[in-house]
């Protein structure tokens, strides 16, 4: 059983930065692949970035490459999403997700067993 909680959401102006963190329960955090997804009003949940349990491999959506960076600290049971050069299109609820193993399709919501409740990110123009 894994429980996830996102923190760090808020508001920023276009071109600014925000950092999101996801805190996970349990002592086997390092065995889980982790990911960030986002969902804007009226839209489907969208993949943002993923990272393997050891942090050696990452994947990210084309829409955020070069701007967002995913990382993890297994000693602290956290995964972080550093968001730079924000645009209004980044406005969404951001969700943290966990999977017991790395999937060949890390960008699919169905690859993850556990989800946080989400945190709002709002970017103004």
PDB file of C-alpha atoms in Angstrom:
ATOM      1  CA  UNK A   1       0.000   0.000   0.000  1.00  0.00           C
ATOM      2  CA  UNK A   2       1.335   3.394  -1.051  1.00  0.00           C
ATOM      3  CA  UNK A   3      -0.145   6.765  -0.198  1.00  0.00           C
ATOM      4  CA  UNK A   4       0.891   9.843  -2.150  1.00  0.00           C
ATOM      5  CA  UNK A   5       0.502  13.519  -1.343  1.00  0.00           C
ATOM      6  CA  UNK A   6       1.386  16.396  -3.665  1.00  0.00           C
ATOM      7  CA  UNK A   7       2.626  19.720  -2.339  1.00  0.00           C
ATOM      8  CA  UNK A   8       3.978  22.881  -3.909  1.00  0.00           C
ATOM      9  CA  UNK A   9       1.149  23.903  -6.189  1.00  0.00           C
ATOM     10  CA  UNK A  10       0.231  27.525  -6.571  1.00  0.00           C
ATOM     11  CA  UNK A  11       0.236  30.447  -8.969  1.00  0.00           C
ATOM     12  CA  UNK A  12       2.929  31.864 -11.196  1.00  0.00           C
ATOM     13  CA  UNK A  13       3.242  34.272 -14.073  1.00  0.00           C
ATOM     14  CA  UNK A  14       4.215  33.171 -17.543  1.00  0.00           C
ATOM     15  CA  UNK A  15       7.945  32.603 -17.686  1.00  0.00           C
ATOM     16  CA  UNK A  16       8.132  31.837 -13.992  1.00  0.00           C
ATOM     17  CA  UNK A  17       8.894  28.658 -12.092  1.00  0.00           C
ATOM     18  CA  UNK A  18       7.269  26.332  -9.608  1.00  0.00           C
ATOM     19  CA  UNK A  19       8.437  23.193  -7.883  1.00  0.00           C
ATOM     20  CA  UNK A  20       6.079  20.365  -7.016  1.00  0.00           C
ATOM     21  CA  UNK A  21       6.878  17.563  -4.631  1.00  0.00           C
ATOM     22  CA  UNK A  22       5.171  14.266  -3.961  1.00  0.00           C
ATOM     23  CA  UNK A  23       5.626  12.630  -0.587  1.00  0.00           C
ATOM     24  CA  UNK A  24       5.105   8.874  -0.434  1.00  0.00           C
ATOM     25  CA  UNK A  25       4.397   6.600   2.477  1.00  0.00           C
ATOM     26  CA  UNK A  26       6.036   3.247   3.030  1.00  0.00           C
ATOM     27  CA  UNK A  27       9.573   1.936   3.140  1.00  0.00           C
ATOM     28  CA  UNK A  28       9.710   0.525  -0.377  1.00  0.00           C
ATOM     29  CA  UNK A  29       9.527   3.830  -2.231  1.00  0.00           C
ATOM     30  CA  UNK A  30      12.731   3.093  -4.108  1.00  0.00           C
ATOM     31  CA  UNK A  31      11.100   0.095  -5.769  1.00  0.00           C
ATOM     32  CA  UNK A  32       8.353   2.176  -7.385  1.00  0.00           C
ATOM     33  CA  UNK A  33       8.401   3.973 -10.664  1.00  0.00           C
ATOM     34  CA  UNK A  34       6.930   7.441 -10.253  1.00  0.00           C
ATOM     35  CA  UNK A  35       5.240   9.863 -12.596  1.00  0.00           C
ATOM     36  CA  UNK A  36       3.523  13.204 -12.873  1.00  0.00           C
ATOM     37  CA  UNK A  37       0.308  13.730 -14.803  1.00  0.00           C
ATOM     38  CA  UNK A  38      -1.858  16.800 -15.192  1.00  0.00           C
ATOM     39  CA  UNK A  39      -5.459  17.510 -16.033  1.00  0.00           C
ATOM     40  CA  UNK A  40      -6.907  20.818 -17.153  1.00  0.00           C
ATOM     41  CA  UNK A  41     -10.634  21.593 -16.900  1.00  0.00           C
ATOM     42  CA  UNK A  42     -12.564  19.791 -19.605  1.00  0.00           C
ATOM     43  CA  UNK A  43      -9.533  17.815 -20.758  1.00  0.00           C
ATOM     44  CA  UNK A  44      -8.263  14.286 -20.257  1.00  0.00           C
ATOM     45  CA  UNK A  45      -5.456  13.497 -17.885  1.00  0.00           C
ATOM     46  CA  UNK A  46      -2.138  14.091 -19.623  1.00  0.00           C
ATOM     47  CA  UNK A  47       1.281  12.562 -19.046  1.00  0.00           C
ATOM     48  CA  UNK A  48       4.014  14.942 -17.916  1.00  0.00           C
ATOM     49  CA  UNK A  49       7.065  12.951 -16.803  1.00  0.00           C
ATOM     50  CA  UNK A  50       8.133   9.644 -15.246  1.00  0.00           C
ATOM     51  CA  UNK A  51      11.165   8.249 -13.471  1.00  0.00           C
ATOM     52  CA  UNK A  52      12.327   4.731 -12.624  1.00  0.00           C
ATOM     53  CA  UNK A  53      12.699   3.533  -9.060  1.00  0.00           C
ATOM     54  CA  UNK A  54      16.412   4.166  -8.930  1.00  0.00           C
ATOM     55  CA  UNK A  55      16.150   7.426 -10.840  1.00  0.00           C
ATOM     56  CA  UNK A  56      18.359   6.241 -13.663  1.00  0.00           C
ATOM     57  CA  UNK A  57      15.815   6.614 -16.442  1.00  0.00           C
ATOM     58  CA  UNK A  58      13.297   9.361 -17.101  1.00  0.00           C
ATOM     59  CA  UNK A  59      10.646  10.060 -19.682  1.00  0.00           C
ATOM     60  CA  UNK A  60       8.771  13.253 -20.393  1.00  0.00           C
ATOM     61  CA  UNK A  61       6.139  14.631 -22.696  1.00  0.00           C
ATOM     62  CA  UNK A  62       7.240  16.669 -25.677  1.00  0.00           C
ATOM     63  CA  UNK A  63       5.228  19.599 -24.391  1.00  0.00           C
ATOM     64  CA  UNK A  64       7.449  19.965 -21.313  1.00  0.00           C
ATOM     65  CA  UNK A  65      10.871  18.832 -22.530  1.00  0.00           C
ATOM     66  CA  UNK A  66      13.494  21.428 -21.842  1.00  0.00           C
ATOM     67  CA  UNK A  67      11.277  23.117 -19.265  1.00  0.00           C
ATOM     68  CA  UNK A  68      10.289  20.496 -16.680  1.00  0.00           C
ATOM     69  CA  UNK A  69      12.593  18.121 -14.846  1.00  0.00           C
ATOM     70  CA  UNK A  70      11.575  15.120 -12.760  1.00  0.00           C
ATOM     71  CA  UNK A  71      13.805  13.826  -9.992  1.00  0.00           C
ATOM     72  CA  UNK A  72      13.542  11.754  -6.834  1.00  0.00           C
ATOM     73  CA  UNK A  73      15.116  11.403  -3.430  1.00  0.00           C
ATOM     74  CA  UNK A  74      14.523   7.898  -2.188  1.00  0.00           C
ATOM     75  CA  UNK A  75      16.001   8.667   1.216  1.00  0.00           C
ATOM     76  CA  UNK A  76      13.224  11.221   1.715  1.00  0.00           C
ATOM     77  CA  UNK A  77      10.517   9.279  -0.129  1.00  0.00           C
ATOM     78  CA  UNK A  78       9.872  12.172  -2.484  1.00  0.00           C
ATOM     79  CA  UNK A  79       9.647  12.842  -6.182  1.00  0.00           C
ATOM     80  CA  UNK A  80       9.952  16.373  -7.503  1.00  0.00           C
ATOM     81  CA  UNK A  81       8.830  18.178 -10.624  1.00  0.00           C
ATOM     82  CA  UNK A  82      10.778  21.359 -11.308  1.00  0.00           C
ATOM     83  CA  UNK A  83       8.792  23.509 -13.718  1.00  0.00           C
ATOM     84  CA  UNK A  84      10.490  26.391 -15.491  1.00  0.00           C
ATOM     85  CA  UNK A  85       9.431  28.732 -18.280  1.00  0.00           C
ATOM     86  CA  UNK A  86       5.803  28.242 -17.380  1.00  0.00           C
ATOM     87  CA  UNK A  87       3.039  29.135 -19.800  1.00  0.00           C
ATOM     88  CA  UNK A  88      -0.726  29.425 -19.313  1.00  0.00           C
ATOM     89  CA  UNK A  89      -1.062  26.050 -21.063  1.00  0.00           C
ATOM     90  CA  UNK A  90       0.610  24.485 -18.040  1.00  0.00           C
ATOM     91  CA  UNK A  91      -2.385  25.409 -15.893  1.00  0.00           C
ATOM     92  CA  UNK A  92      -3.878  22.186 -14.546  1.00  0.00           C
ATOM     93  CA  UNK A  93      -4.246  19.963 -11.538  1.00  0.00           C
ATOM     94  CA  UNK A  94      -1.029  17.984 -11.223  1.00  0.00           C
ATOM     95  CA  UNK A  95      -1.114  14.414  -9.950  1.00  0.00           C
ATOM     96  CA  UNK A  96       1.588  12.176  -8.604  1.00  0.00           C
ATOM     97  CA  UNK A  97       1.396   8.478  -9.506  1.00  0.00           C
ATOM     98  CA  UNK A  98       3.269   5.318  -8.528  1.00  0.00           C
ATOM     99  CA  UNK A  99       3.760   1.926 -10.158  1.00  0.00           C
ATOM    100  CA  UNK A 100       5.276  -1.227  -8.712  1.00  0.00           C
ATOM    101  CA  UNK A 101       7.318  -1.733 -11.846  1.00  0.00           C
ATOM    102  CA  UNK A 102       8.486   0.282 -14.815  1.00  0.00           C
ATOM    103  CA  UNK A 103       6.136  -0.013 -17.753  1.00  0.00           C
ATOM    104  CA  UNK A 104       6.904  -0.063 -21.430  1.00  0.00           C
ATOM    105  CA  UNK A 105       4.215   2.619 -21.643  1.00  0.00           C
ATOM    106  CA  UNK A 106       5.054   5.040 -18.817  1.00  0.00           C
ATOM    107  CA  UNK A 107       2.865   7.726 -20.338  1.00  0.00           C
ATOM    108  CA  UNK A 108      -0.386   5.821 -19.826  1.00  0.00           C
ATOM    109  CA  UNK A 109      -2.487   6.328 -16.722  1.00  0.00           C
ATOM    110  CA  UNK A 110      -3.232   2.594 -16.694  1.00  0.00           C
ATOM    111  CA  UNK A 111       0.425   1.859 -15.937  1.00  0.00           C
ATOM    112  CA  UNK A 112       0.091   3.226 -12.392  1.00  0.00           C
ATOM    113  CA  UNK A 113      -1.601   1.703  -9.375  1.00  0.00           C
ATOM    114  CA  UNK A 114      -1.491   4.593  -6.907  1.00  0.00           C
ATOM    115  CA  UNK A 115      -2.441   8.244  -7.248  1.00  0.00           C
ATOM    116  CA  UNK A 116      -2.294  11.362  -5.162  1.00  0.00           C
ATOM    117  CA  UNK A 117      -5.205  13.740  -4.815  1.00  0.00           C
ATOM    118  CA  UNK A 118      -3.663  16.447  -6.980  1.00  0.00           C
ATOM    119  CA  UNK A 119      -2.458  20.005  -6.550  1.00  0.00           C
ATOM    120  CA  UNK A 120      -3.517  23.044  -8.557  1.00  0.00           C
ATOM    121  CA  UNK A 121      -1.040  24.936 -10.718  1.00  0.00           C
ATOM    122  CA  UNK A 122      -2.214  28.189 -12.266  1.00  0.00           C
ATOM    123  CA  UNK A 123      -0.111  30.199 -14.701  1.00  0.00           C
ATOM    124  CA  UNK A 124      -1.262  33.664 -15.681  1.00  0.00           C
ATOM    125  CA  UNK A 125      -0.412  35.464 -18.887  1.00  0.00           C
TER     126      UNK A 125
END
